Coordinates of C-alpha atoms and ligand atoms in Angstrom, one line a residue:
M23 CA 47.2 -157.0 -188.6
K24 CA 50.2 -159.2 -188.7
H25 CA 48.1 -162.1 -190.0
K26 CA 46.7 -160.0 -192.7
L27 CA 50.1 -158.9 -193.9
F28 CA 51.4 -162.5 -193.9
I29 CA 48.3 -163.4 -196.0
N30 CA 49.1 -160.6 -198.3
L31 CA 52.9 -161.7 -198.9
K32 CA 51.6 -165.4 -199.4
M33 CA 49.1 -164.3 -202.0
N34 CA 51.7 -162.2 -203.8
K35 CA 53.8 -165.2 -204.2
V36 CA 51.2 -167.6 -205.3
I37 CA 50.0 -165.0 -208.0
L38 CA 53.6 -164.6 -209.4
L39 CA 54.0 -168.5 -209.6
S40 CA 50.7 -168.9 -211.1
A41 CA 51.4 -166.4 -213.7
Y42 CA 54.6 -168.3 -214.6
L43 CA 52.7 -171.6 -214.7
I44 CA 50.1 -170.0 -217.1
S45 CA 53.1 -168.8 -219.2
I46 CA 54.3 -172.5 -219.4
I47 CA 50.9 -173.8 -220.1
V48 CA 50.4 -171.4 -222.9
M49 CA 53.9 -172.5 -224.3
I50 CA 52.6 -176.3 -224.0
F51 CA 49.3 -175.3 -225.5
V52 CA 51.0 -173.3 -228.6
Y53 CA 53.2 -176.4 -229.1
M54 CA 50.2 -178.9 -228.9
T55 CA 48.0 -176.8 -231.4
G56 CA 50.6 -176.8 -234.1
G57 CA 53.1 -174.0 -233.3
T58 CA 53.3 -170.2 -233.5
T59 CA 51.4 -169.8 -236.9
K60 CA 48.2 -170.2 -234.7
V61 CA 46.7 -167.4 -232.9
Y62 CA 47.1 -169.1 -229.6
A63 CA 50.7 -167.4 -229.0
H64 CA 48.6 -164.2 -228.2
L65 CA 47.3 -165.9 -224.9
M66 CA 50.9 -165.0 -223.4
Y67 CA 49.7 -161.4 -223.3
I68 CA 47.4 -162.7 -220.3
P69 CA 50.1 -163.6 -217.8
I70 CA 52.5 -160.9 -219.0
A71 CA 49.6 -158.2 -218.5
A72 CA 48.7 -159.6 -214.9
V73 CA 52.4 -159.6 -213.7
S74 CA 53.0 -156.1 -215.0
S75 CA 50.0 -154.5 -213.6
I76 CA 50.3 -156.5 -210.2
Y77 CA 54.2 -156.3 -209.6
G78 CA 55.2 -153.3 -211.8
K79 CA 57.6 -152.6 -214.6
K80 CA 60.7 -154.6 -213.4
N81 CA 58.8 -158.1 -212.7
G82 CA 56.8 -157.5 -215.8
I83 CA 59.7 -157.2 -218.1
I84 CA 61.4 -160.2 -216.4
H85 CA 58.2 -162.3 -217.0
A86 CA 57.6 -161.0 -220.6
F87 CA 61.3 -161.7 -221.5
I88 CA 60.9 -165.4 -220.3
S89 CA 57.4 -165.5 -221.9
G90 CA 59.2 -164.3 -225.2
L91 CA 61.7 -167.3 -224.8
L92 CA 59.2 -169.7 -224.0
L93 CA 57.7 -168.9 -227.5
G94 CA 61.2 -168.2 -228.8
P95 CA 63.9 -170.2 -230.9
F96 CA 62.6 -173.6 -229.7
M97 CA 59.2 -173.2 -230.4
P98 CA 58.4 -174.4 -234.1
L99 CA 56.3 -172.2 -236.4
N100 CA 54.7 -175.5 -237.7
V101 CA 55.1 -178.6 -235.3
S102 CA 53.8 -181.2 -237.8
K103 CA 56.2 -180.1 -240.7
N104 CA 59.0 -179.4 -238.0
I105 CA 59.3 -175.8 -239.5
F106 CA 61.0 -173.5 -237.0
Q107 CA 60.5 -169.6 -236.7
E108 CA 62.8 -167.1 -238.5
P109 CA 64.9 -165.3 -235.7
L110 CA 63.2 -161.9 -236.7
N111 CA 59.9 -163.5 -236.0
W112 CA 60.4 -164.5 -232.4
I113 CA 62.6 -161.6 -231.6
L114 CA 60.0 -159.1 -232.8
R115 CA 57.3 -160.9 -230.6
L116 CA 59.8 -160.9 -227.6
I117 CA 60.3 -157.1 -228.2
I118 CA 56.6 -156.7 -228.4
F119 CA 56.0 -158.7 -225.2
L120 CA 58.6 -156.3 -223.3
T121 CA 57.2 -153.2 -224.7
V122 CA 53.6 -154.4 -223.4
A123 CA 55.1 -155.2 -220.0
F124 CA 57.0 -151.9 -220.0
I125 CA 53.9 -149.8 -220.8
I126 CA 51.5 -151.6 -218.2
G127 CA 54.2 -151.6 -215.7
F128 CA 55.1 -148.2 -216.0
F129 CA 51.4 -147.1 -215.3
S130 CA 51.2 -149.6 -212.4
D131 CA 54.4 -148.1 -210.9
Y132 CA 53.1 -144.6 -211.2
N133 CA 49.8 -145.6 -209.7
R134 CA 51.5 -147.3 -206.8
K135 CA 53.7 -144.2 -206.3
H136 CA 50.8 -142.0 -206.3
R137 CA 48.7 -144.2 -204.0
E138 CA 51.7 -144.3 -201.6
Q139 CA 52.1 -140.5 -201.7
I140 CA 48.2 -140.2 -200.6
T141 CA 48.7 -142.7 -198.1
S142 CA 51.7 -140.8 -196.8
L143 CA 49.5 -137.7 -196.6
L144 CA 46.8 -139.3 -194.8
T145 CA 49.0 -141.1 -192.4
H146 CA 51.2 -138.0 -191.5
D147 CA 50.4 -134.7 -189.6
A148 CA 51.2 -132.1 -192.0
N149 CA 52.5 -129.7 -189.4
T150 CA 54.8 -132.0 -187.4
G151 CA 55.6 -134.7 -190.2
L152 CA 55.0 -137.4 -187.4
K153 CA 52.8 -140.2 -188.1
N154 CA 49.2 -139.8 -187.1
I155 CA 46.3 -141.6 -185.8
E156 CA 45.4 -142.9 -189.3
A157 CA 48.9 -144.6 -189.3
I158 CA 47.9 -146.5 -186.0
M159 CA 44.5 -147.4 -187.4
H160 CA 45.6 -148.6 -190.7
G161 CA 49.1 -149.2 -190.3
N162 CA 51.0 -152.5 -189.7
N163 CA 50.1 -152.6 -185.9
S164 CA 51.4 -156.3 -185.2
N165 CA 52.2 -156.4 -181.6
S166 CA 55.2 -158.8 -181.4
C167 CA 55.3 -158.2 -177.5
A168 CA 53.4 -156.3 -174.9
E169 CA 53.1 -152.5 -175.4
T170 CA 52.5 -149.5 -173.2
I171 CA 50.5 -146.6 -175.0
V172 CA 50.8 -143.2 -173.7
L173 CA 48.6 -140.3 -174.6
F174 CA 50.7 -137.2 -173.8
T175 CA 48.7 -133.9 -173.7
V176 CA 50.0 -130.6 -173.3
N177 CA 47.1 -128.6 -171.9
G178 CA 45.5 -125.5 -173.2
F179 CA 45.7 -125.9 -176.9
G180 CA 42.2 -124.4 -177.4
E181 CA 42.8 -121.5 -175.3
T182 CA 46.3 -120.9 -177.0
M183 CA 44.9 -121.2 -180.3
N184 CA 41.9 -118.6 -179.4
F185 CA 44.4 -116.4 -177.9
F186 CA 47.7 -116.4 -180.2
G187 CA 46.0 -117.8 -183.3
Y188 CA 46.4 -120.9 -185.3
A189 CA 49.8 -120.2 -186.9
F190 CA 51.5 -119.7 -183.4
S191 CA 49.8 -122.8 -181.8
N192 CA 51.0 -125.0 -184.7
Q193 CA 54.6 -123.6 -184.0
I194 CA 54.2 -124.6 -180.3
T195 CA 53.0 -128.1 -181.4
N196 CA 55.9 -128.3 -183.8
K197 CA 58.4 -127.4 -181.0
I198 CA 56.9 -129.9 -178.7
A199 CA 57.1 -132.6 -181.2
E200 CA 60.9 -131.7 -181.8
Q201 CA 61.3 -131.9 -178.0
L202 CA 59.7 -135.2 -177.6
E203 CA 61.7 -136.7 -180.5
K204 CA 64.8 -135.3 -178.9
I205 CA 63.9 -137.2 -175.5
L206 CA 62.8 -140.2 -177.3
N207 CA 65.5 -140.4 -180.0
K208 CA 67.7 -142.5 -177.7
Y209 CA 65.1 -145.2 -177.3
S210 CA 64.8 -147.6 -179.9
N211 CA 61.5 -149.2 -178.7
V212 CA 59.4 -146.1 -179.0
Q213 CA 57.3 -144.9 -181.8
L214 CA 55.9 -141.3 -181.6
Y215 CA 52.7 -140.4 -183.3
H216 CA 50.6 -137.1 -183.3
Y217 CA 47.1 -137.4 -182.2
S218 CA 45.5 -134.0 -182.3
G219 CA 46.2 -130.5 -181.2
M220 CA 49.0 -130.7 -178.6
Q221 CA 48.3 -134.5 -178.1
F222 CA 50.8 -137.1 -179.0
V223 CA 50.9 -140.8 -178.8
L224 CA 53.7 -142.9 -177.6
E225 CA 53.7 -146.7 -178.5
I226 CA 56.4 -148.3 -176.4
R227 CA 57.3 -151.9 -177.0
D228 CA 57.8 -153.4 -173.6
D229 CA 60.4 -156.0 -174.8
S230 CA 62.6 -157.1 -171.7
S231 CA 65.9 -156.2 -173.9
E232 CA 64.6 -152.6 -174.3
V233 CA 64.3 -149.7 -171.8
N234 CA 61.7 -150.1 -169.5
S235 CA 58.5 -148.1 -170.3
D236 CA 58.3 -146.5 -166.9
E237 CA 61.8 -144.9 -167.6
I238 CA 60.6 -143.4 -170.6
I239 CA 57.4 -142.1 -169.1
S240 CA 59.6 -140.6 -166.4
A241 CA 61.9 -139.0 -169.1
M242 CA 58.8 -137.5 -170.7
E243 CA 57.6 -136.0 -167.3
E244 CA 60.6 -133.8 -167.5
L245 CA 58.7 -131.6 -169.8
N246 CA 56.1 -131.1 -167.4
K247 CA 56.0 -127.7 -165.8
S248 CA 58.9 -126.4 -168.0
N249 CA 59.0 -123.5 -170.2
L250 CA 59.3 -123.8 -174.0
V251 CA 60.4 -120.9 -176.0
V252 CA 58.8 -120.3 -179.2
N253 CA 59.6 -117.3 -181.3
G254 CA 61.4 -115.8 -178.3
I255 CA 58.2 -116.1 -176.1
P256 CA 58.4 -118.5 -173.2
I257 CA 55.4 -120.9 -173.1
Y258 CA 54.7 -122.7 -169.9
L259 CA 53.9 -126.4 -170.4
E260 CA 51.6 -128.4 -168.2
I261 CA 51.3 -132.1 -169.1
Q262 CA 48.8 -134.8 -168.7
M263 CA 49.1 -138.3 -169.6
G264 CA 46.6 -141.4 -170.0
I265 CA 48.8 -144.6 -169.8
A266 CA 47.4 -148.1 -171.0
K267 CA 49.8 -151.2 -170.6
T268 CA 48.6 -154.0 -172.8
A269 CA 50.2 -157.4 -171.4
D270 CA 48.1 -159.2 -174.1
K271 CA 49.7 -159.1 -177.5
N272 CA 46.4 -159.4 -179.0
I273 CA 45.4 -156.1 -178.1
S274 CA 45.7 -153.9 -181.0
T275 CA 47.6 -150.6 -180.7
F276 CA 44.6 -148.7 -181.8
N277 CA 42.8 -150.5 -178.9
G278 CA 45.5 -149.3 -176.6
V279 CA 45.2 -145.6 -177.6
R280 CA 41.6 -146.0 -176.8
R281 CA 42.2 -147.3 -173.4
A282 CA 44.9 -144.5 -173.1
L283 CA 42.4 -141.8 -173.8
I284 CA 40.0 -143.2 -171.3
A285 CA 42.9 -143.0 -168.7
Y286 CA 43.5 -139.5 -169.8
S287 CA 40.0 -138.5 -169.5
Y288 CA 40.3 -139.6 -166.0
A289 CA 43.4 -137.9 -165.3
R290 CA 41.9 -134.6 -166.8
T291 CA 38.5 -134.8 -164.7
N292 CA 40.5 -135.3 -161.4
N293 CA 43.3 -133.1 -162.1
L294 CA 46.0 -135.8 -161.9
K295 CA 49.4 -135.5 -163.7
S296 CA 48.8 -139.1 -165.2
S297 CA 46.5 -142.1 -164.9
I298 CA 46.9 -145.7 -165.7
F299 CA 43.9 -147.5 -167.7
E300 CA 41.9 -149.8 -165.5
P301 CA 38.8 -151.8 -166.6
S302 CA 37.0 -150.2 -163.8
L303 CA 37.5 -146.8 -165.6
E304 CA 35.8 -148.0 -168.7
E305 CA 33.1 -149.2 -166.5
H306 CA 33.0 -145.8 -165.0
Y307 CA 32.4 -144.1 -168.5
R308 CA 30.0 -146.8 -169.4
N309 CA 28.0 -146.0 -166.2
I310 CA 28.0 -142.4 -167.3
L311 CA 26.6 -143.2 -170.7
N312 CA 24.0 -145.5 -169.2
I313 CA 22.9 -142.6 -167.2
A314 CA 22.6 -140.2 -169.9
S315 CA 20.9 -142.7 -172.3
G316 CA 18.6 -144.1 -169.5
F317 CA 17.3 -140.8 -168.2
S318 CA 14.6 -140.1 -170.5
E319 CA 13.0 -143.5 -170.2
A320 CA 13.2 -143.3 -166.3
L321 CA 11.6 -140.1 -166.3
A322 CA 8.9 -141.5 -168.5
C323 CA 8.3 -144.5 -166.4
H324 CA 8.2 -142.3 -163.4
N325 CA 11.5 -143.8 -161.9
I326 CA 12.5 -140.4 -161.3
K327 CA 10.5 -138.5 -158.8
A328 CA 10.5 -135.2 -156.8
A329 CA 11.5 -135.3 -153.1
Y330 CA 11.0 -132.5 -150.9
Q331 CA 12.9 -131.2 -147.7
E332 CA 11.3 -128.7 -145.5
I333 CA 13.3 -125.6 -144.5
L334 CA 12.0 -124.2 -141.1
S335 CA 12.0 -120.5 -139.9
A336 CA 14.6 -120.3 -137.1
E337 CA 12.2 -118.0 -135.1
T338 CA 9.2 -120.3 -135.2
D339 CA 10.8 -123.8 -135.8
E340 CA 7.8 -124.2 -138.2
P341 CA 8.3 -125.2 -141.8
C342 CA 7.8 -122.5 -144.3
C343 CA 9.4 -123.6 -147.6
I344 CA 10.4 -126.8 -149.3
E345 CA 13.2 -127.6 -151.7
L346 CA 12.5 -130.0 -154.3
L347 CA 15.2 -132.8 -154.9
A348 CA 15.3 -135.2 -157.7
R349 CA 15.2 -139.0 -156.8
W350 CA 16.0 -141.8 -159.4
T351 CA 15.0 -145.4 -158.3
K352 CA 16.0 -148.0 -160.8
K353 CA 13.7 -151.0 -161.9
D354 CA 15.6 -153.2 -159.6
G355 CA 14.8 -151.0 -156.6
S356 CA 18.4 -149.5 -156.3
A357 CA 18.9 -145.7 -156.3
I358 CA 21.1 -143.5 -158.2
R359 CA 22.2 -140.6 -156.1
P360 CA 21.5 -137.2 -157.4
D361 CA 25.2 -136.2 -157.0
V362 CA 26.0 -139.1 -159.4
F363 CA 23.2 -138.6 -162.2
I364 CA 22.7 -134.8 -162.0
P365 CA 26.4 -133.9 -162.9
V366 CA 26.0 -136.3 -166.0
I367 CA 22.7 -134.9 -167.3
E368 CA 23.8 -131.3 -166.6
R369 CA 26.4 -131.8 -169.4
T370 CA 23.5 -132.7 -171.7
E371 CA 20.3 -131.0 -172.9
L372 CA 18.4 -133.7 -170.8
I373 CA 18.7 -131.3 -167.9
H374 CA 15.8 -129.3 -169.1
E375 CA 13.6 -132.1 -169.1
L376 CA 14.3 -132.8 -165.3
T377 CA 13.8 -128.9 -164.6
K378 CA 10.4 -128.9 -166.5
Y379 CA 9.6 -131.9 -164.6
M380 CA 10.4 -130.2 -161.2
I381 CA 8.5 -127.0 -162.2
S382 CA 5.4 -129.0 -162.9
R383 CA 5.8 -130.7 -159.5
A384 CA 6.3 -127.5 -157.8
I385 CA 3.1 -126.1 -159.3
D386 CA 1.3 -129.4 -158.2
F387 CA 2.4 -128.6 -154.7
L388 CA 1.4 -125.1 -154.7
K389 CA -2.0 -125.9 -156.0
L390 CA -2.4 -128.4 -153.3
H391 CA -1.2 -126.1 -150.6
S392 CA -2.9 -122.8 -151.8
S393 CA -4.0 -121.9 -148.5
D394 CA -0.7 -121.8 -146.7
N395 CA 2.2 -119.6 -147.7
W396 CA 4.9 -122.0 -148.1
I397 CA 7.6 -121.3 -150.8
V398 CA 9.0 -124.1 -153.2
S399 CA 12.5 -123.8 -154.1
I400 CA 13.6 -125.4 -157.4
N401 CA 17.3 -126.1 -158.4
F402 CA 18.3 -124.6 -161.5
S403 CA 21.6 -125.7 -163.5
L404 CA 23.9 -123.6 -165.5
K405 CA 22.2 -124.7 -168.9
D406 CA 18.8 -123.8 -167.5
F407 CA 19.7 -120.0 -167.8
S408 CA 18.4 -119.1 -171.2
T409 CA 15.6 -117.1 -172.6
D410 CA 13.8 -120.0 -173.9
N411 CA 13.9 -121.9 -170.6
L412 CA 13.0 -118.9 -168.4
N413 CA 10.2 -118.0 -170.9
Y414 CA 8.8 -121.6 -170.3
L415 CA 8.8 -121.0 -166.5
F416 CA 6.9 -117.8 -166.8
Q417 CA 4.3 -119.3 -169.1
T418 CA 4.0 -122.2 -167.0
I419 CA 3.3 -120.2 -163.9
E420 CA 0.9 -117.9 -165.7
A421 CA -1.1 -120.8 -167.1
S422 CA -1.4 -122.6 -163.7
K423 CA -2.3 -119.2 -162.1
V424 CA -0.1 -120.0 -158.8
D425 CA 1.5 -116.9 -157.3
P426 CA 5.0 -116.5 -158.8
E427 CA 6.2 -115.0 -155.4
R428 CA 5.8 -118.6 -153.9
I429 CA 8.6 -119.9 -156.4
Q430 CA 12.1 -119.6 -155.5
I431 CA 15.0 -120.6 -158.1
E432 CA 18.2 -121.8 -156.7
V433 CA 21.5 -120.8 -158.3
V434 CA 24.6 -122.5 -157.5
E435 CA 27.5 -120.0 -156.7
R436 CA 29.8 -121.4 -159.5
T437 CA 27.0 -120.5 -162.1
I438 CA 27.5 -116.8 -161.5
A439 CA 30.9 -117.0 -163.1
N440 CA 30.0 -119.4 -165.9
V441 CA 26.7 -117.9 -167.3
R442 CA 27.1 -115.1 -169.6
D443 CA 24.4 -112.5 -169.1
L444 CA 23.3 -114.2 -165.9
F445 CA 22.5 -110.8 -164.5
K446 CA 20.0 -110.3 -167.4
Y447 CA 18.4 -113.6 -166.5
L448 CA 18.3 -112.9 -162.7
I449 CA 16.5 -109.6 -163.5
M450 CA 14.0 -111.4 -165.8
L451 CA 13.3 -113.7 -162.8
K452 CA 12.8 -110.6 -160.6
N453 CA 10.5 -108.8 -163.1
H454 CA 8.4 -111.8 -162.8
K455 CA 8.4 -111.7 -158.9
I456 CA 10.2 -115.0 -158.7
K457 CA 12.5 -115.3 -155.7
I458 CA 16.3 -116.0 -156.1
A459 CA 18.4 -117.9 -153.7
L460 CA 22.2 -118.4 -154.0
D461 CA 22.9 -122.1 -153.4
D462 CA 26.0 -123.7 -151.8
F463 CA 27.3 -120.4 -150.8
G464 CA 30.9 -120.7 -149.5
T465 CA 31.9 -123.3 -151.9
G466 CA 32.9 -121.3 -154.8
Y467 CA 34.8 -118.1 -155.2
S468 CA 32.6 -116.3 -152.8
S469 CA 32.9 -112.6 -153.0
Y470 CA 30.7 -109.9 -151.4
H471 CA 31.3 -107.9 -154.6
Y472 CA 28.9 -109.6 -156.7
L473 CA 26.5 -110.2 -153.8
S474 CA 25.9 -106.6 -154.1
E475 CA 25.7 -106.5 -157.7
I476 CA 23.0 -109.4 -158.3
P477 CA 19.5 -109.2 -157.0
I478 CA 19.2 -112.3 -154.7
D479 CA 16.5 -112.8 -151.9
T480 CA 18.4 -115.6 -150.1
I481 CA 21.7 -117.0 -149.4
K482 CA 22.2 -120.7 -148.5
I483 CA 25.3 -121.3 -146.6
D484 CA 26.8 -124.7 -147.6
K485 CA 26.6 -127.7 -145.2
S486 CA 30.4 -128.0 -145.5
I487 CA 30.8 -124.7 -143.7
I488 CA 27.6 -125.4 -141.3
C489 CA 28.6 -128.8 -140.2
S490 CA 31.4 -127.4 -138.0
I491 CA 30.0 -124.2 -137.0
D492 CA 29.3 -125.5 -133.4
I493 CA 33.0 -126.4 -132.7
N494 CA 35.1 -124.2 -134.8
G495 CA 35.2 -120.7 -133.7
T496 CA 36.6 -119.4 -137.1
T497 CA 34.0 -120.7 -138.9
K498 CA 31.3 -119.5 -136.5
S499 CA 32.7 -115.9 -137.0
L500 CA 32.9 -116.4 -140.9
V501 CA 29.3 -117.4 -140.9
K502 CA 28.5 -114.5 -138.6
S503 CA 30.0 -112.0 -141.0
I504 CA 28.1 -113.4 -143.8
V505 CA 24.8 -113.0 -141.8
D506 CA 25.7 -109.4 -140.6
F507 CA 26.3 -108.7 -144.4
C508 CA 23.1 -110.2 -145.4
V509 CA 21.0 -108.4 -142.6
E510 CA 22.7 -105.0 -144.0
N511 CA 21.5 -106.1 -147.6
E512 CA 18.2 -107.4 -146.7
I513 CA 19.3 -110.7 -147.8
K514 CA 17.6 -113.8 -146.1
T515 CA 20.0 -116.6 -144.8
V516 CA 19.4 -120.5 -144.8
A517 CA 21.9 -122.9 -143.1
E518 CA 21.9 -126.1 -145.1
G519 CA 22.8 -129.5 -143.7
I520 CA 21.8 -129.1 -139.9
E521 CA 22.3 -132.4 -138.4
T522 CA 22.4 -131.8 -134.7
K523 CA 20.6 -129.7 -132.0
E524 CA 24.1 -128.1 -131.5
I525 CA 24.4 -126.9 -134.8
S526 CA 20.8 -125.6 -135.0
D527 CA 21.3 -123.8 -131.7
T528 CA 24.5 -122.1 -132.9
C529 CA 22.8 -121.1 -136.3
K530 CA 20.0 -119.3 -134.4
E531 CA 22.3 -117.8 -132.0
I532 CA 24.2 -116.2 -134.9
G533 CA 21.0 -115.0 -136.4
I534 CA 20.3 -117.2 -139.4
D535 CA 16.8 -117.0 -140.6
Y536 CA 15.9 -120.4 -141.8
L537 CA 17.1 -123.8 -141.2
Q538 CA 17.4 -126.9 -143.3
G539 CA 18.9 -130.4 -142.7
Y540 CA 18.2 -134.0 -141.6
Y541 CA 17.9 -132.9 -137.9
Y542 CA 14.6 -131.5 -138.8
H543 CA 13.5 -133.2 -142.0
K544 CA 15.0 -135.8 -144.3
P545 CA 13.9 -135.6 -148.1
E546 CA 10.6 -137.3 -148.7
I547 CA 9.1 -138.5 -151.9
M548 CA 6.2 -136.4 -152.8
Ligands
C2E617 P1 21.7 -129.1 -153.0 O1 20.9 -128.3 -153.8 O2 22.8 -128.5 -152.0 O3 20.6 -129.8 -152.1 C1 20.9 -130.2 -150.9 C2 21.5 -131.6 -150.5 O4 22.1 -131.7 -149.3 C3 20.5 -132.7 -150.9 O5 21.3 -133.7 -151.4 C4 20.0 -133.1 -149.5 O6 19.4 -134.4 -149.4 C5 21.3 -132.8 -148.7 N1 20.9 -132.7 -147.3 C6 19.9 -132.1 -146.7 N2 20.0 -132.0 -145.4 C7 21.2 -132.6 -145.2 C8 22.0 -132.9 -144.0 O7 21.5 -132.6 -142.9 N3 23.2 -133.5 -144.1 C9 23.6 -134.0 -145.2 N4 24.8 -134.6 -145.2 N5 23.0 -133.6 -146.4 C10 21.8 -133.1 -146.3 P2 20.7 -134.7 -152.6 O8 19.2 -134.8 -152.6 O9 21.7 -135.7 -152.9 O10 21.1 -133.7 -153.8 C11 22.4 -133.3 -154.2 C12 22.5 -132.3 -155.2 O11 22.1 -132.5 -156.3 C13 21.6 -131.1 -154.7 O12 22.4 -130.3 -153.8 C14 21.6 -130.3 -156.1 O13 22.8 -129.5 -156.3 C15 21.4 -131.4 -157.0 N6 20.0 -131.7 -157.5 C16 19.1 -132.3 -156.8 N7 17.8 -132.3 -157.2 C17 18.0 -131.5 -158.3 C18 17.3 -130.8 -159.4 O14 16.1 -131.4 -159.4 N8 17.9 -130.2 -160.4 C19 19.1 -129.7 -160.2 N9 19.5 -129.0 -161.1 N10 19.8 -130.2 -159.3 C20 19.4 -131.1 -158.4
CA618 CA1 19.7 -126.6 -153.7
CA619 CA1 22.9 -126.5 -151.3

């Protein structure tokens, strides 16, 4: 950017000097062709028009005046006869030159001002009056020294706007901007920008003569968990920051903002107050993108497969159910773990491709084992609960003629709070005789209240609880109370993640119906 500005300044000088040179050349040419009687004196309009249109009224008039003098009292009317011009002749020409320069320069200045106004509108936030991201993108971002870029976010803009409305949210943003300006006023090495919503960018020049960026960041943290009074209403502020330190002067401010955004995303996902950019974070997000973009191909190339894990009856120690679990093996033979790729594709519509694949694998299994009564359990994600997806499931089951009672859908506990109309979807499943299991029970906001409201057949108690059931009395009595509740409400129980005989024995002693875990069976590719 700095380089570009330098080139522009240099170009400006060159154009101005060239214009003066052209004027002198015109003067010599007029003289050589015999004086001002000839038409060539009009050539002088070219440099005058060029200077006035590029440099405006002031420079244009100066140039026109000098050009007028160049063709003025010392320029003969007729060189060969040595006849000089009447004063009125060259003065009138000078006035015409000045008028031309004035008119062109006037419009040039007007246009420039107009352009500057538009640029100012584009590069400033109308609400706070602060410079915005456009200013960072297109401004003079010459980095004379290392910089620290901070993306400063006050959480909850969306919710505040939905609840209090746009106007009040803008007032809050304004007030925050004022507070920030007040804090930052005493530092001369900070430039504050408005990014979007309640997000701001701080560009701190890490010049050794200035205040250290860490000190400035600490000052900003004072705003965290404080109350801001807007229209007499105290608003609680919770702040998160993404920080990018660029020791390399060649890294543009805009690139710094991009890095600060990456750091902020990390802080937000991991519920941290702030996070500092590291290249590994970029790698992390690149991996997420690679997962999302490579999933469909992996599925088409059979690199994604279904594994099954047996679930045994506690009474007979015999398997009676399987859970289908996705497995992704890359071309190089390495594996991507389900707890890495499932949360990524769950964020996209790709999850339906996986669920459809699992449904088809479940049906394949049931057709192959039509003589026994095993149940196949399929994991459903939040997005899978829609009328379209459920209709797909019902139609596929009907077309395959398998018994729907041998299919179970696993719903994780947190889905219950997050899917509107979940109850309606569960009833749809029930009406089609499909079983429902509540997965990972004990990891969310477990409440007996909703258990009595929703039509579930089975509760799968999470492995994080089961793993200590044999050594922790409190856990044991907690699980016992879950089992008692389930017995009373005719809900079956599964203990997940059984890894030892001791855990298995305790589960049986408590009265859990089914057992699942590495102790019995490790997931196996189908
Ligand atoms: P989940 O539904 O709770 O599945 C059980 C997980 O516990 C599986 O992990 C299984 O391998 C693991 N597990 C089973 N027994 C033991 C044990 O004794 N000890 C320990 N430590 N772990 C045990 P996995 O296969 O890595 O899957 C992780 C999660 O990914 C699943 O948790 C499920 O939430 C999700 N997932 C897997 N496949 C699918 C799928 O096809 N669709 C959806 N929506 N989610 C899936
Ligand atoms: Ca499951
Ligand atoms: Ca589970």
